[in-house]
Amino acid sequence: MAEEPKTNNVTSGRGVPSHAVSDERIRARNVLKILTAAVEVFSRKGLDGARIVEIAKASGLPKGNVYYYFSSKEEIYNATIDRLIHSWDEAFRHISADREPAEAIEAYVRAKLEHARGNAAETRLFANEILQGAEHLSLEAREHMRRVTAEKAGVLDGWAEARKIVRVDARHLFILLWSATQFYVEFEALACDALDVRQLRTADYDLAAKTITNTVLNGLLVRPE
Amino acid sequence: MAEEPKTNNVTSGRGVPSHAVSDERIRARNVLKILTAAVEVFSRKGLDGARIVEIAKASGLPKGNVYYYFSSKEEIYNATIDRLIHSWDEAFRHISADREPAEAIEAYVRAKLEHARGNAAETRLFANEILQGAEHLSLEAREHMRRVTAEKAGVLDGWAEARKIVRVDARHLFILLWSATQFYVEFEALACDALDVRQLRTADYDLAAKTITNTVLNGLLVRPE
Amino acid sequence: MAEEPKTNNVTSGRGVPSHAVSDERIRARNVLKILTAAVEVFSRKGLDGARIVEIAKASGLPKGNVYYYFSSKEEIYNATIDRLIHSWDEAFRHISADREPAEAIEAYVRAKLEHARGNAAETRLFANEILQGAEHLSLEAREHMRRVTAEKAGVLDGWAEARKIVRVDARHLFILLWSATQFYVEFEALACDALDVRQLRTADYDLAAKTITNTVLNGLLVRPE
Amino acid sequence: MAEEPKTNNVTSGRGVPSHAVSDERIRARNVLKILTAAVEVFSRKGLDGARIVEIAKASGLPKGNVYYYFSSKEEIYNATIDRLIHSWDEAFRHISADREPAEAIEAYVRAKLEHARGNAAETRLFANEILQGAEHLSLEAREHMRRVTAEKAGVLDGWAEARKIVRVDARHLFILLWSATQFYVEFEALACDALDVRQLRTADYDLAAKTITNTVLNGLLVRPE
DNA sequence: CATGAATGAGCGTTCATTCAT
DNA sequence: TATGAATGAACGCTCATTCAT
């Protein structure tokens, strides 16, 4: 989260001055510029590889100005990480007790793929953070993720109870779905090699969605009639 | 790959000295020490975050010595990455045309999980490299991966032809299996949160293997008889 | 010395506005706040170590405001140094031709000690400035000090002429008195160690005054009767 | 004190290599160069004002090399301060129970003046350190100073017991002597003004010694016969 | 050969100062 | 007028790399 600029408010208390709103806006805008640039740079270079000048340049602000809003590189990094959590469980809303499993899971897979593809930098940054040990992920964020996962696992258990799906460890199943959907963005280079294409296109994502969904829902084995 | 030490005896005209063999051995041993240490350090810190002194310390060699065998940090990094390829497709041997799909895939999943778990540092380092864009992965390595994937996709296509499994895009299926199996090591922190445990244990890996295998082979949906 | 604020109403042609007096007062008050805070900060940190924000905070004014009254850190420093001169020779008034030497010198020593103790920050700041080479001390200030010293040396010479005291180099004697009296404040840490106390108290200052006075007036040696 | 260069000795244990002695010498020489330069720079600019580049330049070594021997500016500063202690009490050896007070004190005053004059940079640096609160002076150093002062105070008490000098608080007397003798170096600018000279010369130091000694030993007052 | 010593390019960060309102 | 916002020059320090023996 962005620091308060280090100025002191000693003389305040005379009410909000007339330009406060615009000041607030300016700050918010600049913080956003910095964070947006930072996500891009961090996702490509990581925390250590990222250069503060590069973030500054990408944000269109002078280097010193970055330090007016943030007090260290790590703080910027933490701020970018924290923002990721807000979108992490977005696709999860499709896993809802009142929907049919087949339709819900398909929607989830598609939403997850789309989200990853549409937020590639954030997705890679998050992956990188977890890969390095998740040391900059706040406890609140992790707790939130734990809670949401448990809740959605409950939905799957409900479906199994209603004999709509087979008994399965819901948490491992979610891991299966996460990993498969995020892979195309996180490990795009590998996916391209595996699919023998130069770049992933919409058709590739569609086929990915179809393959994941079909496989997970129906399995691979041919059944005797 | 290690550089040739910068001085050699070619111009001395005395041919190979009598201690050449032991010299060779010493060099090989030291290079191995360095690379082993490097994998560990790179996997935890990444290319930029890794410090050459740390690699030296972990290898038990003086810092200057490291530069005797390698001429830059990037060269060490490249050498570690290249070595990973050799073990990348090991588990793939289970995907063999003469085996039954169910048994082969289960064996593959188990082997992949075991390999990732037993080579955590390498696995994370490889993931990190791909995540950052695979810019240090040699073309030969990528070509090798492409070829092996294509070959194994052929095996699946054969199974489908023989109506042992349903028609499926084999490459996307492999991505599904890779991602799911590697996830537990690469994103261990996230897996722990999802499973609500402090640390992954053998039981967790077993259940992971079972869930992946069952789901992929049989699907989730309950079938009408 | 404080700059004139950079904008003024001279060109407005409306003469002195009705609130000029209060404006003057506000400025004087703010300048004083700044200088008081500056003495404190400079005395503890020195010119280079002092931070303008710290002075601003200590003065209760916003940082930008400090630059409204002064145009640089050095200017603030110079202003604080110049103010010290006004109190430098205060105790000297006791060295007066119409007093008895013993009583005058005792009064001087006590006044000097008290002044140093009561103006510790200023005393240390002045010492620091001299120690660093007195490069920020104005020529007028140094000239003033020179003149006053010469004048008071004349008083001592008069006493010697009148055979009230022995012949002595008055200027070196003053140095002896200055240094001894200021030491307790400037080098308090050392004085504490020497006296084996944690903090100097009134009793310590009293004994200092007595020791200095007695020694200087009567000497150490036991005389044959 | 200088750090061990940060190299690791992992492979040592094969005995001291033949160039170890010269290496030791090189290190000692460079450390000395740095410390000598540092005393000069710190004494003129203080800890905060001193620039590491300036110390490097003054020592004739490249900037990076300074950090090969010391790990921070503060460490260099501490090392310079620590060295001062060794010479701090040198002149004190004249205060010896078996000497006559008059002669001993005169010798002490002269030695102290000479030492300060001959080690001007160190003297000012030490003064500056105490003035700023002695926060970088080690406890051992302060303890040493305390002990030596107490011991020498004992000598004066002995003289008083033997009725060779009058009863006096020895510690305050030492403060009187320290402050007076060091003043000429620490506050040279002020001394020059007081004495109305451009620069202090030997004659000035001689007169200082005479004035201090005579005054302290015999006092100022003319005695009735 | 092997390795401790040396170095300089470059980074994160600070902070006096200026700007804009 | 007064002040929060902005900035860039410079500093301490790190570390990959080279040197010298």
PDB file of N, CA and C (backbone and C1' of nucleotides) in Angstrom, chain C residues 7 62-65 68-69, chain F residues 1-7:
ATOM      1  N   THR C   7       8.203  38.029  -2.645  1.00  0.00           N
ATOM      2  CA  THR C   7       7.233  38.918  -3.279  1.00  0.00           C
ATOM      3  C   THR C   7       6.876  39.997  -2.274  1.00  0.00           C
ATOM      4  N   PRO C  62       5.665  23.968   8.434  1.00  0.00           N
ATOM      5  CA  PRO C  62       5.857  23.062   7.299  1.00  0.00           C
ATOM      6  C   PRO C  62       7.199  23.334   6.625  1.00  0.00           C
ATOM      7  N   LYS C  63       7.735  22.309   6.052  1.00  0.00           N
ATOM      8  CA  LYS C  63       9.067  22.423   5.451  1.00  0.00           C
ATOM      9  C   LYS C  63       9.145  23.542   4.415  1.00  0.00           C
ATOM     10  N   GLY C  64       8.144  23.597   3.575  1.00  0.00           N
ATOM     11  CA  GLY C  64       8.158  24.631   2.540  1.00  0.00           C
ATOM     12  C   GLY C  64       8.226  26.032   3.126  1.00  0.00           C
ATOM     13  N   ASN C  65       7.616  26.189   4.268  1.00  0.00           N
ATOM     14  CA  ASN C  65       7.590  27.489   4.918  1.00  0.00           C
ATOM     15  C   ASN C  65       8.979  27.937   5.334  1.00  0.00           C
ATOM     16  N   TYR C  68      10.523  29.695   2.802  1.00  0.00           N
ATOM     17  CA  TYR C  68       9.916  30.990   2.519  1.00  0.00           C
ATOM     18  C   TYR C  68      10.670  32.082   3.271  1.00  0.00           C
ATOM     19  N   TYR C  69      11.220  31.714   4.408  1.00  0.00           N
ATOM     20  CA  TYR C  69      11.940  32.696   5.219  1.00  0.00           C
ATOM     21  C   TYR C  69      13.450  32.648   5.017  1.00  0.00           C
TER      22      TYR C  69
ATOM     23  P    DT F   1       3.436  38.092  -0.451  1.00  0.00           P
ATOM     24  O5'  DT F   1       2.948  37.030   0.632  1.00  0.00           O
ATOM     25  C5'  DT F   1       2.141  37.492   1.690  1.00  0.00           C
ATOM     26  C4'  DT F   1       1.428  36.305   2.241  1.00  0.00           C
ATOM     27  C3'  DT F   1       2.378  35.292   2.879  1.00  0.00           C
ATOM     28  O3'  DT F   1       1.758  34.830   4.067  1.00  0.00           O
ATOM     29  C1'  DT F   1       1.036  34.220   1.244  1.00  0.00           C
ATOM     30  P    DA F   2       2.600  34.137   5.179  1.00  0.00           P
ATOM     31  O5'  DA F   2       2.320  32.636   4.696  1.00  0.00           O
ATOM     32  C5'  DA F   2       0.969  32.228   4.600  1.00  0.00           C
ATOM     33  C4'  DA F   2       0.897  30.798   4.111  1.00  0.00           C
ATOM     34  C3'  DA F   2       1.884  29.844   4.765  1.00  0.00           C
ATOM     35  O3'  DA F   2       1.094  28.735   5.158  1.00  0.00           O
ATOM     36  C1'  DA F   2       2.065  29.674   2.418  1.00  0.00           C
ATOM     37  P    DT F   3       1.737  27.560   5.949  1.00  0.00           P
ATOM     38  O5'  DT F   3       1.917  26.481   4.795  1.00  0.00           O
ATOM     39  C5'  DT F   3       0.750  25.949   4.184  1.00  0.00           C
ATOM     40  C4'  DT F   3       1.170  24.993   3.091  1.00  0.00           C
ATOM     41  C3'  DT F   3       2.259  23.996   3.511  1.00  0.00           C
ATOM     42  O3'  DT F   3       1.885  22.726   3.045  1.00  0.00           O
ATOM     43  C1'  DT F   3       2.843  24.992   1.484  1.00  0.00           C
ATOM     44  P    DG F   4       1.703  21.538   4.043  1.00  0.00           P
ATOM     45  O5'  DG F   4       1.433  20.363   3.006  1.00  0.00           O
ATOM     46  C5'  DG F   4       0.214  20.392   2.299  1.00  0.00           C
ATOM     47  C4'  DG F   4       0.435  20.020   0.859  1.00  0.00           C
ATOM     48  C3'  DG F   4       1.095  18.662   0.659  1.00  0.00           C
ATOM     49  O3'  DG F   4       0.436  18.032  -0.439  1.00  0.00           O
ATOM     50  C1'  DG F   4       2.369  20.322  -0.445  1.00  0.00           C
ATOM     51  P    DA F   5       0.985  16.657  -1.011  1.00  0.00           P
ATOM     52  O5'  DA F   5       1.809  17.139  -2.282  1.00  0.00           O
ATOM     53  C5'  DA F   5       1.119  17.833  -3.318  1.00  0.00           C
ATOM     54  C4'  DA F   5       2.033  18.004  -4.510  1.00  0.00           C
ATOM     55  C3'  DA F   5       2.683  16.712  -4.997  1.00  0.00           C
ATOM     56  O3'  DA F   5       2.571  16.692  -6.408  1.00  0.00           O
ATOM     57  C1'  DA F   5       4.349  18.335  -4.512  1.00  0.00           C
ATOM     58  P    DA F   6       3.177  15.484  -7.180  1.00  0.00           P
ATOM     59  O5'  DA F   6       4.625  16.008  -7.519  1.00  0.00           O
ATOM     60  C5'  DA F   6       4.738  17.156  -8.347  1.00  0.00           C
ATOM     61  C4'  DA F   6       6.193  17.501  -8.529  1.00  0.00           C
ATOM     62  C3'  DA F   6       7.063  16.365  -9.084  1.00  0.00           C
ATOM     63  O3'  DA F   6       7.669  16.867 -10.249  1.00  0.00           O
ATOM     64  C1'  DA F   6       8.095  17.411  -7.219  1.00  0.00           C
ATOM     65  P    DT F   7       8.395  15.861 -11.187  1.00  0.00           P
ATOM     66  O5'  DT F   7       9.916  16.134 -10.827  1.00  0.00           O
ATOM     67  C5'  DT F   7      10.394  17.459 -10.915  1.00  0.00           C
ATOM     68  C4'  DT F   7      11.810  17.525 -10.408  1.00  0.00           C
ATOM     69  C3'  DT F   7      12.696  16.347 -10.843  1.00  0.00           C
ATOM     70  O3'  DT F   7      13.885  16.869 -11.362  1.00  0.00           O
ATOM     71  C1'  DT F   7      12.933  16.734  -8.552  1.00  0.00           C
TER      72       DT F   7
END
